[in-house]
PDB file of C-alpha atoms and ligand atoms in Angstrom:
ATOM      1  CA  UNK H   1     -48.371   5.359 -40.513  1.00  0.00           C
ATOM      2  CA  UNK H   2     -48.193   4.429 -36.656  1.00  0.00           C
ATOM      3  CA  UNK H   3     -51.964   4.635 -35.264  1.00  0.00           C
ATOM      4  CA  UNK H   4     -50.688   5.979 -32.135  1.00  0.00           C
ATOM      5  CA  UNK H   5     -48.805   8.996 -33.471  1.00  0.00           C
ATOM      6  CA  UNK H   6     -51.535  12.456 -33.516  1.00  0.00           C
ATOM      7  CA  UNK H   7     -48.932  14.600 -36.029  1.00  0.00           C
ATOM      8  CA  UNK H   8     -45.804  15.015 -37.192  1.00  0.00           C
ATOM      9  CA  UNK H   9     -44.039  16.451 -34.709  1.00  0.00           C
ATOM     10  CA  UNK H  10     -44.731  13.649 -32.212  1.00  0.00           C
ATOM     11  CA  UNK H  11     -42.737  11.423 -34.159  1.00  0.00           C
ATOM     12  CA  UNK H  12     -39.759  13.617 -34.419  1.00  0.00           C
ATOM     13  CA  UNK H  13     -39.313  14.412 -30.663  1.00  0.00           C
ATOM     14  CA  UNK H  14     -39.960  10.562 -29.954  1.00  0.00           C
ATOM     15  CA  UNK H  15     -36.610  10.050 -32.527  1.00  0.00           C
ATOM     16  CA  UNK H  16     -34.519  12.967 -30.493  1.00  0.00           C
ATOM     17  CA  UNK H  17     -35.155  10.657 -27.231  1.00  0.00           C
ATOM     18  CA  UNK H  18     -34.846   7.530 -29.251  1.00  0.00           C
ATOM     19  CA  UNK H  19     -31.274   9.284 -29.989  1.00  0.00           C
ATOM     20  CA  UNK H  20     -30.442  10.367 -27.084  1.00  0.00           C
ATOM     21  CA  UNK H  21     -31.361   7.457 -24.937  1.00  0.00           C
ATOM     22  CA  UNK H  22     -28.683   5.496 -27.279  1.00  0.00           C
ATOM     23  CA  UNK H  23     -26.279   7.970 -26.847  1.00  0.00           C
ATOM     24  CA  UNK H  24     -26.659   8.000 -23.177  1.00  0.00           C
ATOM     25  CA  UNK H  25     -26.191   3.577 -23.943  1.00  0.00           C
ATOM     26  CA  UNK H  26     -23.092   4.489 -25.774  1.00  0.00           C
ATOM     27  CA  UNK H  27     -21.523   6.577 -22.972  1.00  0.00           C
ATOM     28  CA  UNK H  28     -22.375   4.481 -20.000  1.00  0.00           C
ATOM     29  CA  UNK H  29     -20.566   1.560 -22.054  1.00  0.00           C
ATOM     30  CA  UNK H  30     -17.254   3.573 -22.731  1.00  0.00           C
ATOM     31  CA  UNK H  31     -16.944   4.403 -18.860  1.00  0.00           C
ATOM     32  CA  UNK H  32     -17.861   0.827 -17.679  1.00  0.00           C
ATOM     33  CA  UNK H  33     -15.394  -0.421 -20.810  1.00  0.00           C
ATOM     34  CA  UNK H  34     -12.898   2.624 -19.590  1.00  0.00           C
ATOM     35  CA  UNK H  35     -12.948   2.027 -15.834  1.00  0.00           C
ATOM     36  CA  UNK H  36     -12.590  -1.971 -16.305  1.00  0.00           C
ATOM     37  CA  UNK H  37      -9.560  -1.202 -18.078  1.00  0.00           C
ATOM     38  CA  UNK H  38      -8.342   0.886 -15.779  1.00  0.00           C
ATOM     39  CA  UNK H  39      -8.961  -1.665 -12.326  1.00  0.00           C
ATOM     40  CA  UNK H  40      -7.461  -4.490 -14.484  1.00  0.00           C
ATOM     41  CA  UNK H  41      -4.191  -2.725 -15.583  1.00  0.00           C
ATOM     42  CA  UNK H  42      -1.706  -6.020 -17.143  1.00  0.00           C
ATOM     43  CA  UNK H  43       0.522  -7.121 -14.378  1.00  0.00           C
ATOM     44  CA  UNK H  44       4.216  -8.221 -16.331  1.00  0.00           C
ATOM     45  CA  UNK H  45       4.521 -12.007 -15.949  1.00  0.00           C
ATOM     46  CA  UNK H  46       7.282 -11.461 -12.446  1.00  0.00           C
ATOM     47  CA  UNK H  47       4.436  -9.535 -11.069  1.00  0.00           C
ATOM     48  CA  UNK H  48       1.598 -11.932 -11.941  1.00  0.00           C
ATOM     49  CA  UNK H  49       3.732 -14.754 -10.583  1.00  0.00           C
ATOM     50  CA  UNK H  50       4.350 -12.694  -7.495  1.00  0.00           C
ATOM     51  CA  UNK H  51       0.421 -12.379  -7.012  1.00  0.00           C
ATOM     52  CA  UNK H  52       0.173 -15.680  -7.194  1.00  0.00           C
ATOM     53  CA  UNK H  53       2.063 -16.329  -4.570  1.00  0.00           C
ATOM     54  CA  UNK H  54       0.974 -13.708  -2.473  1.00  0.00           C
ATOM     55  CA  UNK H  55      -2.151 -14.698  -2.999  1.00  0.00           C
ATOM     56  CA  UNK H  56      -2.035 -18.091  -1.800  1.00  0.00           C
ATOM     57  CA  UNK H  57       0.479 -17.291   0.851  1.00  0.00           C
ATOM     58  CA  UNK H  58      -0.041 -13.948   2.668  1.00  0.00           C
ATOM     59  CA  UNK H  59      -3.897 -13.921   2.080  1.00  0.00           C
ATOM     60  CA  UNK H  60      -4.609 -15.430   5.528  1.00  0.00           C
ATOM     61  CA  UNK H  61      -3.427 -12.488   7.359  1.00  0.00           C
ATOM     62  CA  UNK H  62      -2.873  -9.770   4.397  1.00  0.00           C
ATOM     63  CA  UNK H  63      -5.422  -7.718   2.986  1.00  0.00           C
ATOM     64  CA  UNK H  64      -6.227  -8.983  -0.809  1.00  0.00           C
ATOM     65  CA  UNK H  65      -5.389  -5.282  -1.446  1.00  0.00           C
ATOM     66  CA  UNK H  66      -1.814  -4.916  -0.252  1.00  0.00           C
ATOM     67  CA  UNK H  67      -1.815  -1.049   0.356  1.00  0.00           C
ATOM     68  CA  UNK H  68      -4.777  -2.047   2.910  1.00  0.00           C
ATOM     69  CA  UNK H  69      -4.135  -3.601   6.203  1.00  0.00           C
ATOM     70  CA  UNK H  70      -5.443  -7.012   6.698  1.00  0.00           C
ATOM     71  CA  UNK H  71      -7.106  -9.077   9.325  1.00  0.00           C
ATOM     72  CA  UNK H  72      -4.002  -9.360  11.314  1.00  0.00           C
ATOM     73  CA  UNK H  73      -1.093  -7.955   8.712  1.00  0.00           C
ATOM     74  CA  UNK H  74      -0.242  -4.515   7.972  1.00  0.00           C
ATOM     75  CA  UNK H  75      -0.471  -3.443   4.753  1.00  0.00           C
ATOM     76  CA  UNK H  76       2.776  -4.582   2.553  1.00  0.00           C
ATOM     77  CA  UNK H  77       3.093  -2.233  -0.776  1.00  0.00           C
ATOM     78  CA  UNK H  78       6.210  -1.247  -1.993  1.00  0.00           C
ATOM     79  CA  UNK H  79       7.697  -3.428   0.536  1.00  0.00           C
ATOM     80  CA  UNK H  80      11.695  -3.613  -0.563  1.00  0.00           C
ATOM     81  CA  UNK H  81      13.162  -6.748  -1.438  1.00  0.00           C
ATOM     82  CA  UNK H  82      15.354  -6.198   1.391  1.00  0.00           C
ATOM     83  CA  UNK H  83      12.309  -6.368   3.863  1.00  0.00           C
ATOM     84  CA  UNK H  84      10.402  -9.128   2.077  1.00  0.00           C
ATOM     85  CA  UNK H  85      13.653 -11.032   2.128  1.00  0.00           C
ATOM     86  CA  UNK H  86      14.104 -10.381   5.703  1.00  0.00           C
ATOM     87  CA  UNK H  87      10.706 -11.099   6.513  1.00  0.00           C
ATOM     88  CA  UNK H  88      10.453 -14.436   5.295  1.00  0.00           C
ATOM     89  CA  UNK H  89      13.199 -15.433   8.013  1.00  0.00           C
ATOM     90  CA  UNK H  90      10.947 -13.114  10.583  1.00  0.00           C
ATOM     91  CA  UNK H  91      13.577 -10.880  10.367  1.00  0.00           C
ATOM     92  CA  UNK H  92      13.630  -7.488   9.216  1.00  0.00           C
ATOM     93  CA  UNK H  93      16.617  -5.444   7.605  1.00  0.00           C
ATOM     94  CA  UNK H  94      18.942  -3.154  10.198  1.00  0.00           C
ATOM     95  CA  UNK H  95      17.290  -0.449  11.252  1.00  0.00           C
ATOM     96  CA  UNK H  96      14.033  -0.788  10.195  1.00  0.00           C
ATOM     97  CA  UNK H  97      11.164   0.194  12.257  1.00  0.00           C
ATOM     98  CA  UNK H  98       8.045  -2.621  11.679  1.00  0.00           C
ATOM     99  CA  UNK H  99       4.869  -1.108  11.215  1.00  0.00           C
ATOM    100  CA  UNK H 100       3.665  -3.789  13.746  1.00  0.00           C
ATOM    101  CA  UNK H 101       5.400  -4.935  16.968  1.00  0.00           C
ATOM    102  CA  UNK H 102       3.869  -8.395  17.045  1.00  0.00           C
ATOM    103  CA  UNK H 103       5.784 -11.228  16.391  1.00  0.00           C
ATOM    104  CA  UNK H 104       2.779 -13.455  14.686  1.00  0.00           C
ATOM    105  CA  UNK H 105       4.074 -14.030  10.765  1.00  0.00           C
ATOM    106  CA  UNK H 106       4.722 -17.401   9.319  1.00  0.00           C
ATOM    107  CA  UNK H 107       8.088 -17.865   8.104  1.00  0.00           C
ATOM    108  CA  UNK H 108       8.308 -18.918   4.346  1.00  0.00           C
ATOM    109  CA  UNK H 109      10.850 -20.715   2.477  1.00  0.00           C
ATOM    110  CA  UNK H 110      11.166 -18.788  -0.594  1.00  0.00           C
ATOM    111  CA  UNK H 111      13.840 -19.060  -3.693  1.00  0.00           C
ATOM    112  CA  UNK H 112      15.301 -15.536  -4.806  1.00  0.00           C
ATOM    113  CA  UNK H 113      13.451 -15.349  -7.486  1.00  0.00           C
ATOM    114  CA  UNK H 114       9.824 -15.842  -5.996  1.00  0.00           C
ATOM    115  CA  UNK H 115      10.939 -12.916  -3.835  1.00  0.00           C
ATOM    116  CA  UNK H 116      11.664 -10.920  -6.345  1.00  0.00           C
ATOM    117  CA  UNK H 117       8.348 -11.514  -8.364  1.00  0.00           C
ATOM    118  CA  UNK H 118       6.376 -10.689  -4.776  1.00  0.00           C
ATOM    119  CA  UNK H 119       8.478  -7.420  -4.474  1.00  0.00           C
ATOM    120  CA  UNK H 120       7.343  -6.565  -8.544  1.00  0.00           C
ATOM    121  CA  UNK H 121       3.808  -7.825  -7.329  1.00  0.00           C
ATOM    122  CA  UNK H 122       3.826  -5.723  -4.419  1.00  0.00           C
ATOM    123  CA  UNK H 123       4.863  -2.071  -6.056  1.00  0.00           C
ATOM    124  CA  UNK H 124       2.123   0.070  -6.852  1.00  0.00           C
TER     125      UNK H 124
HETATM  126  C1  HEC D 201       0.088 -15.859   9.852  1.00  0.00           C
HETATM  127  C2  HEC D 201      -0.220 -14.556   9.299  1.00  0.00           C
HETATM  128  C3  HEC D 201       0.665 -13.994   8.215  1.00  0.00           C
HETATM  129  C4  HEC D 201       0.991 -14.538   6.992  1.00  0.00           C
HETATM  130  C5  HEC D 201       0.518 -15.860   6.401  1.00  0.00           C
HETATM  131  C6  HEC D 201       1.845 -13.565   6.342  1.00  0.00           C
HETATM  132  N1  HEC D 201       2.048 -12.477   7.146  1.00  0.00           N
HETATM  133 FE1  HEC D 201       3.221 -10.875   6.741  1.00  0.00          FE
HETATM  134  N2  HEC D 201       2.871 -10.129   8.591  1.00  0.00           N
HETATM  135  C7  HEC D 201       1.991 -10.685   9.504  1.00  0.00           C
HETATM  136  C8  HEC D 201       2.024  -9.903  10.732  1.00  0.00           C
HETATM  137  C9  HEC D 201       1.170 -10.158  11.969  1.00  0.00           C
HETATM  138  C10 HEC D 201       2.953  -8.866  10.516  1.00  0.00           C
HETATM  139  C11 HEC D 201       3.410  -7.825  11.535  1.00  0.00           C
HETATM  140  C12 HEC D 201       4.719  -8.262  12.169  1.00  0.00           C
HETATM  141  C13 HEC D 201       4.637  -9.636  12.774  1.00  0.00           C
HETATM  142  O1  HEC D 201       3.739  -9.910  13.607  1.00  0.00           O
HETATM  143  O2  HEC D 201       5.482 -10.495  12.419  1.00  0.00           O
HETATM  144  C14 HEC D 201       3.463  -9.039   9.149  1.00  0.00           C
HETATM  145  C15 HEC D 201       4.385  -8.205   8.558  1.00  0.00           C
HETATM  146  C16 HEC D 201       4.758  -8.280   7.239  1.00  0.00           C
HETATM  147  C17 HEC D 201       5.633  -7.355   6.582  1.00  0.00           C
HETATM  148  C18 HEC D 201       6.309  -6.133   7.195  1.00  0.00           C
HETATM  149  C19 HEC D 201       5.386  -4.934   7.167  1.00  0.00           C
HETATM  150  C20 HEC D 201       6.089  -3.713   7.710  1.00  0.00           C
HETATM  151  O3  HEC D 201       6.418  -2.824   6.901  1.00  0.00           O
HETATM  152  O4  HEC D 201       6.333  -3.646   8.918  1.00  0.00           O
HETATM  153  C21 HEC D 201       5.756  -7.752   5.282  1.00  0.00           C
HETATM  154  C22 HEC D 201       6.560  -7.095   4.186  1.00  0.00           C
HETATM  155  C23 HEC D 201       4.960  -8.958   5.155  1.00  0.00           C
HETATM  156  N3  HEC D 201       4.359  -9.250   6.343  1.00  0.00           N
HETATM  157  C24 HEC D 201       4.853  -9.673   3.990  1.00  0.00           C
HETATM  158  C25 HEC D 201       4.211 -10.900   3.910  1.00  0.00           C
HETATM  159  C26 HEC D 201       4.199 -11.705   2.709  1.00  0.00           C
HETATM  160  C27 HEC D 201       4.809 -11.313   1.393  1.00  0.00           C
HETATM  161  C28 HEC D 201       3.517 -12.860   3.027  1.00  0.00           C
HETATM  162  C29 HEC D 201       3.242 -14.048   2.127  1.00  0.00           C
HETATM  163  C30 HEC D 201       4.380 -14.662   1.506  1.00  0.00           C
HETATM  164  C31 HEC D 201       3.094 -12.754   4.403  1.00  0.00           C
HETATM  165  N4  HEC D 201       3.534 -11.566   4.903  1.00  0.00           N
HETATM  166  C32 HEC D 201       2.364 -13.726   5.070  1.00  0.00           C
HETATM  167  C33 HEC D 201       1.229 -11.817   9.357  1.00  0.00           C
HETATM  168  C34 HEC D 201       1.337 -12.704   8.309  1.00  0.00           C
END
């Protein structure tokens, strides 16, 4: 027998903490396992290809975060194809009322199809 234990019932409370100490281990692991699974959500391969662009393209003035304005962009999700498309020439589609009046974007000589994947990217 432990030296350290005075009776019986000692020992049993020390296994209900023992327990529930693991339980409360068990828990705390299924939310951080739940809410990592939840922030990483798989991107299809358009969309993965779009973030890759975006992010080594639009970071410098986009927010990393796209439904967040960023240190000199305005915050681009669910930006149309139409806009993105436009955009890239510094253009924007007819009628279309920026959310910024500045004139400061880069231009950006993209192919269809990399504008497409940035659209997918860019719809949350
Ligand atoms: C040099 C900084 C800079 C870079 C790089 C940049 N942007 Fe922008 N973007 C801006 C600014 C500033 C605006 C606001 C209008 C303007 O000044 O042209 C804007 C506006 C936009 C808009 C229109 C937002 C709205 O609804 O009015 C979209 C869409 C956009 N950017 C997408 C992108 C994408 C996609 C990239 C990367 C391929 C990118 N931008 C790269 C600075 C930048």
């Amino acid at each position: 027998m432990n030296p350290f234990q005075i009776n019986g019932s000692g020992s049993e409370r020390g296994g209900i903490h023992r327990l529930s100490f693991f339980g409360f281990l068990l828990l705390l692991f299924f939310t951080l396992v739940f809410s990592f699974c939840k922030e990483s959500k798989p991107l299809s391969p358009e969309a993965e290809a779009g973030r890759g662009l975006y992010m080594a393209n639009c970071l410098a003035c986009h927010n990393a975060n796209p439904k967040l304005d960023g240190a000199v962009g305005p915050s681009v999700a669910n930006s149309s194809y139409e806009l993105l498309e436009a955009r890239m020439r510094g253009e924007y589609p007819p009628g279309y009322v920026p959310k910024r009046q500045s004139t400061a974007m880069t231009r950006f000589n993209f192919t269809e199809a990399q504008i497409k994947s940035l659209e997918e990217f860019l719809k949350q």
